[in-house]
Short mmCIF file of C-alpha atoms in Angstrom, two decimals:
data_model
loop_
_atom_site.label_atom_id
_atom_site.label_comp_id
_atom_site.label_asym_id
_atom_site.label_seq_id
_atom_site.Cartn_x
_atom_site.Cartn_y
_atom_site.Cartn_z
CA MET A 731 -39.97 40.12 -167.73
CA LEU A 732 -40.46 36.40 -167.03
CA ILE A 733 -39.81 34.15 -170.04
CA ALA A 734 -40.71 30.46 -169.88
CA GLN A 735 -38.98 27.94 -172.12
CA LEU A 736 -40.38 24.58 -173.19
CA SER A 737 -38.48 22.31 -175.53
CA ASP A 738 -38.60 19.07 -177.48
CA PRO A 739 -42.16 17.94 -176.79
CA HIS A 740 -42.07 15.53 -179.80
CA VAL A 741 -45.85 15.56 -180.19
CA ARG A 742 -47.42 12.61 -182.00
CA PRO A 743 -50.80 12.14 -183.67
CA ALA A 744 -53.62 11.73 -181.17
CA GLY A 745 -53.41 8.40 -179.33
CA MET A 746 -49.83 7.59 -180.38
CA LEU A 747 -46.89 7.35 -177.96
CA TYR A 748 -43.44 8.82 -178.53
CA HIS A 749 -41.09 5.89 -179.26
CA GLY A 750 -43.91 3.65 -178.06
CA VAL A 751 -43.32 4.52 -174.39
CA ALA A 752 -43.92 8.21 -173.60
CA ASP A 753 -47.25 10.02 -173.78
CA SER A 754 -45.63 13.15 -175.18
CA ASN A 755 -48.97 14.82 -175.93
CA ARG A 756 -50.16 14.52 -172.33
CA MET A 757 -46.76 15.64 -171.08
CA LEU A 758 -46.93 18.84 -173.15
CA ALA A 759 -50.41 19.45 -171.76
CA ASP A 760 -48.99 18.95 -168.25
CA ALA A 761 -46.21 21.45 -169.01
CA ILE A 762 -48.70 24.05 -170.21
CA ARG A 763 -50.77 23.54 -167.07
CA HIS A 764 -47.62 23.87 -164.96
CA LEU A 765 -46.74 27.24 -166.51
CA GLN A 766 -50.22 28.61 -165.99
CA GLN A 767 -50.19 27.62 -162.32
CA LEU A 768 -46.88 29.30 -161.46
CA ASP A 769 -46.97 31.89 -158.68
CA ARG A 770 -45.87 34.49 -161.23
CA ARG A 771 -47.39 34.30 -164.66
CA PRO A 772 -44.80 34.26 -167.47
CA ASP A 773 -45.01 37.10 -169.94
CA LEU A 774 -43.94 34.91 -172.84
CA VAL A 775 -43.36 31.22 -173.61
CA LEU A 776 -40.64 30.09 -176.02
CA LEU A 777 -40.73 26.59 -177.56
CA THR A 778 -37.26 25.76 -178.82
CA GLY A 779 -37.83 23.10 -181.44
CA ASP A 780 -38.76 19.48 -182.10
CA LEU A 781 -42.38 20.34 -181.55
CA VAL A 782 -43.29 17.10 -183.31
CA GLU A 783 -41.56 13.80 -184.01
CA GLU A 784 -42.01 13.26 -187.76
CA GLY A 785 -42.99 16.67 -189.16
CA ARG A 786 -46.42 15.44 -190.23
CA PRO A 787 -49.39 17.83 -190.67
CA GLU A 788 -51.52 15.77 -188.28
CA GLU A 789 -48.83 16.18 -185.62
CA TYR A 790 -48.84 19.94 -186.06
CA ALA A 791 -52.62 19.93 -185.81
CA GLN A 792 -52.21 18.17 -182.47
CA VAL A 793 -49.64 20.75 -181.32
CA ARG A 794 -51.97 23.60 -182.18
CA ALA A 795 -54.81 21.89 -180.32
CA LEU A 796 -52.61 21.55 -177.23
CA LEU A 797 -51.30 25.11 -177.47
CA ALA A 798 -54.87 26.40 -177.62
CA ALA A 799 -54.94 25.87 -173.85
CA LEU A 800 -51.93 28.17 -173.38
CA THR A 801 -53.25 31.63 -172.53
CA ILE A 802 -49.76 33.19 -172.43
CA PRO A 803 -48.25 34.57 -175.67
CA TRP A 804 -45.83 32.10 -177.25
CA LEU A 805 -43.20 31.84 -179.97
CA VAL A 806 -41.76 28.78 -181.69
CA ILE A 807 -38.71 27.71 -183.67
CA PRO A 808 -38.20 24.42 -185.53
CA GLY A 809 -35.92 21.54 -184.57
CA ASN A 810 -34.41 18.71 -186.56
CA HIS A 811 -37.55 16.57 -186.21
CA ASP A 812 -39.72 19.35 -187.60
CA HIS A 813 -40.52 19.76 -191.29
CA ARG A 814 -39.79 23.33 -192.38
CA ASP A 815 -42.69 23.83 -194.79
CA ASN A 816 -45.24 22.02 -192.63
CA PHE A 817 -43.99 24.02 -189.64
CA ARG A 818 -44.32 27.25 -191.62
CA ALA A 819 -47.89 26.39 -192.58
CA ALA A 820 -48.84 25.37 -189.04
CA PHE A 821 -47.57 28.57 -187.39
CA ALA A 822 -47.94 31.18 -190.12
CA ASP A 823 -50.63 32.98 -188.09
CA GLN A 824 -48.61 32.99 -184.87
CA CYS A 825 -45.05 34.09 -185.64
CA ARG A 826 -43.34 36.42 -188.08
CA LEU A 827 -42.16 33.52 -190.21
CA PRO A 828 -40.66 34.36 -193.62
CA ALA A 829 -42.55 33.07 -196.63
CA GLU A 830 -39.62 30.98 -197.86
CA GLY A 831 -36.23 29.69 -196.76
CA PRO A 832 -35.01 29.31 -193.17
CA LEU A 833 -37.40 30.44 -190.45
CA HIS A 834 -35.41 33.27 -188.89
CA TYR A 835 -37.45 36.11 -187.37
CA CYS A 836 -37.35 38.81 -184.70
CA ASP A 837 -40.00 39.80 -182.14
CA ASP A 838 -39.23 43.24 -180.75
CA ALA A 839 -42.50 43.81 -178.87
CA HIS A 840 -41.13 43.06 -175.39
CA PRO A 841 -38.63 44.57 -172.93
CA VAL A 842 -36.26 41.83 -174.11
CA ARG A 843 -35.93 41.48 -177.89
CA ILE A 844 -36.38 37.90 -179.09
CA VAL A 845 -34.26 36.81 -182.07
CA ALA A 846 -35.29 33.39 -183.38
CA LEU A 847 -32.85 31.39 -185.52
CA ASP A 848 -33.61 28.34 -187.63
CA SER A 849 -30.51 26.16 -187.18
CA CYS A 850 -31.98 23.17 -189.02
CA VAL A 851 -30.41 21.56 -192.08
CA PRO A 852 -33.27 19.95 -194.06
CA GLY A 853 -32.94 16.17 -194.16
CA ARG A 854 -30.17 16.10 -191.54
CA HIS A 855 -30.12 16.08 -187.73
CA HIS A 856 -27.15 18.36 -187.03
CA GLY A 857 -27.43 22.15 -186.96
CA HIS A 858 -25.89 24.97 -188.98
CA ILE A 859 -26.79 28.44 -190.28
CA GLU A 860 -25.70 29.54 -193.74
CA PRO A 861 -23.85 32.85 -194.32
CA GLU A 862 -27.04 34.55 -195.55
CA GLY A 863 -28.70 33.77 -192.21
CA LEU A 864 -25.71 35.12 -190.31
CA ARG A 865 -25.87 38.33 -192.35
CA TRP A 866 -29.55 38.62 -191.43
CA LEU A 867 -28.65 38.09 -187.77
CA HIS A 868 -25.96 40.78 -187.86
CA ALA A 869 -28.32 43.27 -189.51
CA THR A 870 -31.08 42.47 -187.01
CA LEU A 871 -28.80 42.93 -184.01
CA SER A 872 -27.29 46.09 -185.51
CA ALA A 873 -30.75 47.70 -185.77
CA ASP A 874 -30.58 48.25 -182.00
CA PRO A 875 -27.23 47.29 -180.47
CA HIS A 876 -28.30 48.36 -176.97
CA LYS A 877 -31.66 46.67 -176.32
CA PRO A 878 -31.44 43.55 -174.10
CA THR A 879 -31.67 40.61 -176.48
CA LEU A 880 -32.37 36.89 -176.20
CA VAL A 881 -31.34 34.60 -179.05
CA MET A 882 -32.94 31.19 -179.45
CA LEU A 883 -32.05 28.28 -181.72
CA HIS A 884 -32.60 24.54 -181.50
CA HIS A 885 -29.08 23.09 -181.68
CA PRO A 886 -26.53 23.82 -178.93
CA PRO A 887 -23.40 25.44 -180.41
CA PHE A 888 -21.02 23.56 -178.11
CA VAL A 889 -19.69 20.10 -177.31
CA SER A 890 -21.65 18.63 -174.40
CA GLY A 891 -19.49 15.57 -173.72
CA ILE A 892 -22.40 13.19 -174.46
CA PRO A 893 -21.02 11.51 -177.60
CA TYR A 894 -24.28 10.52 -179.30
CA MET A 895 -25.66 14.05 -178.91
CA ASP A 896 -22.46 15.78 -179.99
CA ASP A 897 -22.68 14.03 -183.37
CA TYR A 898 -25.79 16.15 -184.01
CA ARG A 899 -24.84 19.48 -182.42
CA TYR A 900 -24.53 22.82 -184.21
CA MET A 901 -21.52 22.20 -186.44
CA ALA A 902 -18.78 24.79 -187.09
CA PRO A 903 -20.22 27.43 -184.73
CA GLU A 904 -17.33 29.90 -185.05
CA PRO A 905 -19.03 32.24 -187.58
CA LEU A 906 -22.17 32.39 -185.42
CA GLU A 907 -20.01 33.01 -182.37
CA ALA A 908 -18.26 35.89 -184.12
CA VAL A 909 -21.55 37.61 -184.94
CA LEU A 910 -22.86 37.35 -181.40
CA ARG A 911 -19.57 38.30 -179.77
CA ALA A 912 -19.65 41.63 -181.62
CA PHE A 913 -22.63 42.71 -179.49
CA ASP A 914 -22.58 43.19 -175.73
CA ASN A 915 -26.37 43.24 -175.26
CA ILE A 916 -26.98 39.48 -175.73
CA GLU A 917 -28.42 38.47 -172.36
CA ILE A 918 -28.61 34.75 -173.12
CA VAL A 919 -28.70 32.19 -175.93
CA LEU A 920 -31.36 29.49 -175.51
CA CYS A 921 -31.44 26.09 -177.18
CA GLY A 922 -32.98 22.64 -176.83
CA HIS A 923 -32.18 19.40 -178.67
CA VAL A 924 -30.17 17.70 -175.91
CA HIS A 925 -33.15 16.92 -173.61
CA ARG A 926 -31.13 18.09 -170.61
CA ALA A 927 -30.29 21.30 -168.80
CA MET A 928 -26.80 22.47 -169.77
CA LEU A 929 -24.94 25.75 -169.35
CA ARG A 930 -21.86 27.09 -171.08
CA ARG A 931 -20.09 30.43 -171.33
CA TRP A 932 -19.87 31.21 -175.04
CA ALA A 933 -19.62 34.16 -177.44
CA GLY A 934 -19.40 36.65 -174.59
CA THR A 935 -22.69 35.49 -173.10
CA VAL A 936 -24.27 32.32 -171.67
CA VAL A 937 -25.85 29.42 -173.57
CA CYS A 938 -28.62 27.56 -171.75
CA ALA A 939 -30.06 24.26 -172.99
CA CYS A 940 -33.53 23.30 -171.81
CA PRO A 941 -34.76 19.83 -170.81
CA SER A 942 -37.47 18.12 -172.81
CA THR A 943 -41.05 18.00 -171.61
CA THR A 944 -40.98 14.31 -172.62
CA THR A 945 -37.80 12.23 -172.18
CA GLU A 946 -34.39 12.80 -170.63
CA ILE A 947 -31.24 11.90 -172.58
CA ALA A 948 -28.96 9.75 -170.41
CA LEU A 949 -25.97 11.57 -168.95
CA GLN A 950 -23.13 9.36 -170.21
CA LEU A 951 -19.74 10.91 -170.79
CA ARG A 952 -17.77 7.88 -172.00
CA PRO A 953 -16.73 8.30 -175.65
CA ASP A 954 -18.18 4.86 -176.49
CA ALA A 955 -21.45 5.28 -174.55
CA PRO A 956 -24.50 3.85 -176.35
CA PRO A 957 -27.51 6.15 -176.98
CA GLN A 958 -29.98 5.94 -174.09
CA SER A 959 -32.78 7.98 -172.57
CA TYR A 960 -35.11 7.83 -169.60
CA LEU A 961 -38.60 8.73 -168.60
CA GLY A 962 -37.14 11.15 -166.08
CA THR A 963 -38.66 14.20 -164.43
CA PRO A 964 -39.86 16.57 -167.17
CA ALA A 965 -38.87 20.18 -166.68
CA CYS A 966 -38.84 23.62 -168.21
CA MET A 967 -36.73 26.75 -167.78
CA LEU A 968 -37.78 30.13 -166.42
CA HIS A 969 -35.67 33.12 -167.42
CA LEU A 970 -36.25 36.20 -165.27
CA TRP A 971 -34.94 39.50 -166.61
CA SER A 972 -34.84 42.92 -165.02
CA ALA A 973 -33.09 46.12 -166.07
CA GLU A 974 -31.37 46.23 -162.68
CA HIS A 975 -30.13 42.65 -162.38
CA GLY A 976 -30.09 41.27 -165.92
CA MET A 977 -31.06 37.64 -166.63
CA VAL A 978 -31.25 34.77 -164.16
CA SER A 979 -32.43 31.29 -165.21
CA HIS A 980 -34.24 28.67 -163.14
CA LEU A 981 -34.96 24.99 -163.76
CA SER A 982 -38.60 24.21 -162.94
CA ALA A 983 -39.58 20.54 -162.53
CA ILE A 984 -43.01 19.61 -163.88
CA GLY A 985 -45.19 17.38 -161.69
CA GLU A 986 -46.61 16.95 -158.21
CA PHE A 987 -44.12 16.60 -155.34
CA GLU A 988 -44.35 16.35 -151.56
CA GLY A 989 -44.41 19.70 -149.76
CA PRO A 990 -44.20 22.58 -149.41
CA TYR A 991 -42.53 22.50 -146.00
CA PRO A 992 -41.55 25.41 -143.78
CA PHE A 993 -38.23 26.91 -144.83
CA ALA A 994 -35.63 26.76 -142.07
#
């Protein structure tokens, strides 16, 4: 199974730029085109949050218009820039979203089970999941403790070393870690939020953060570093799973580049 991951497109209303500089709508369209031109077609696309910038209905209408071009099945979770109820209304026909409360759900229709977690705290930018959500997660994983499983949430449950991102990470991740560590079939945990590729061993598995399709958060590791970002090379992740070899993840840059050249 080939699973593509897009994250943090920060879509705006038609004709509006993200932070006044990035054409985030065009860049999401470019990312969709990139996925559909890959030499192997993904079986599923996961969008790991911050689909829009301000959570406005007109932004979600724009997202749905852009996703109409995506002919591969897709699943979404919210990020801190999304609005839970507007998100629920925009994607009620697409995902198994609960009618109220956090937007946790499970899609078990694939060789790899997809468990989607809503790590958003309404009105805040950091992440956390309440005990009720962790009980739901434990029950969902317990329903089949052997099937290969992918867990996705927006906020990374680790310290990245980038100070202005770590202020808004998933806070107090130990209870979530304990739930996941109890199961040995978690192939990978996917997140977004940090607008960069990051990897960390955690909870007996691997956490992988995906770059944004729009901007790249500056890699600054000084404790007093000021918040900065760049119009860098947009990218996505490709997660290739097989029963024989497990999960391997690839970074895939989006755009046109010189080549290909003969491999030697």
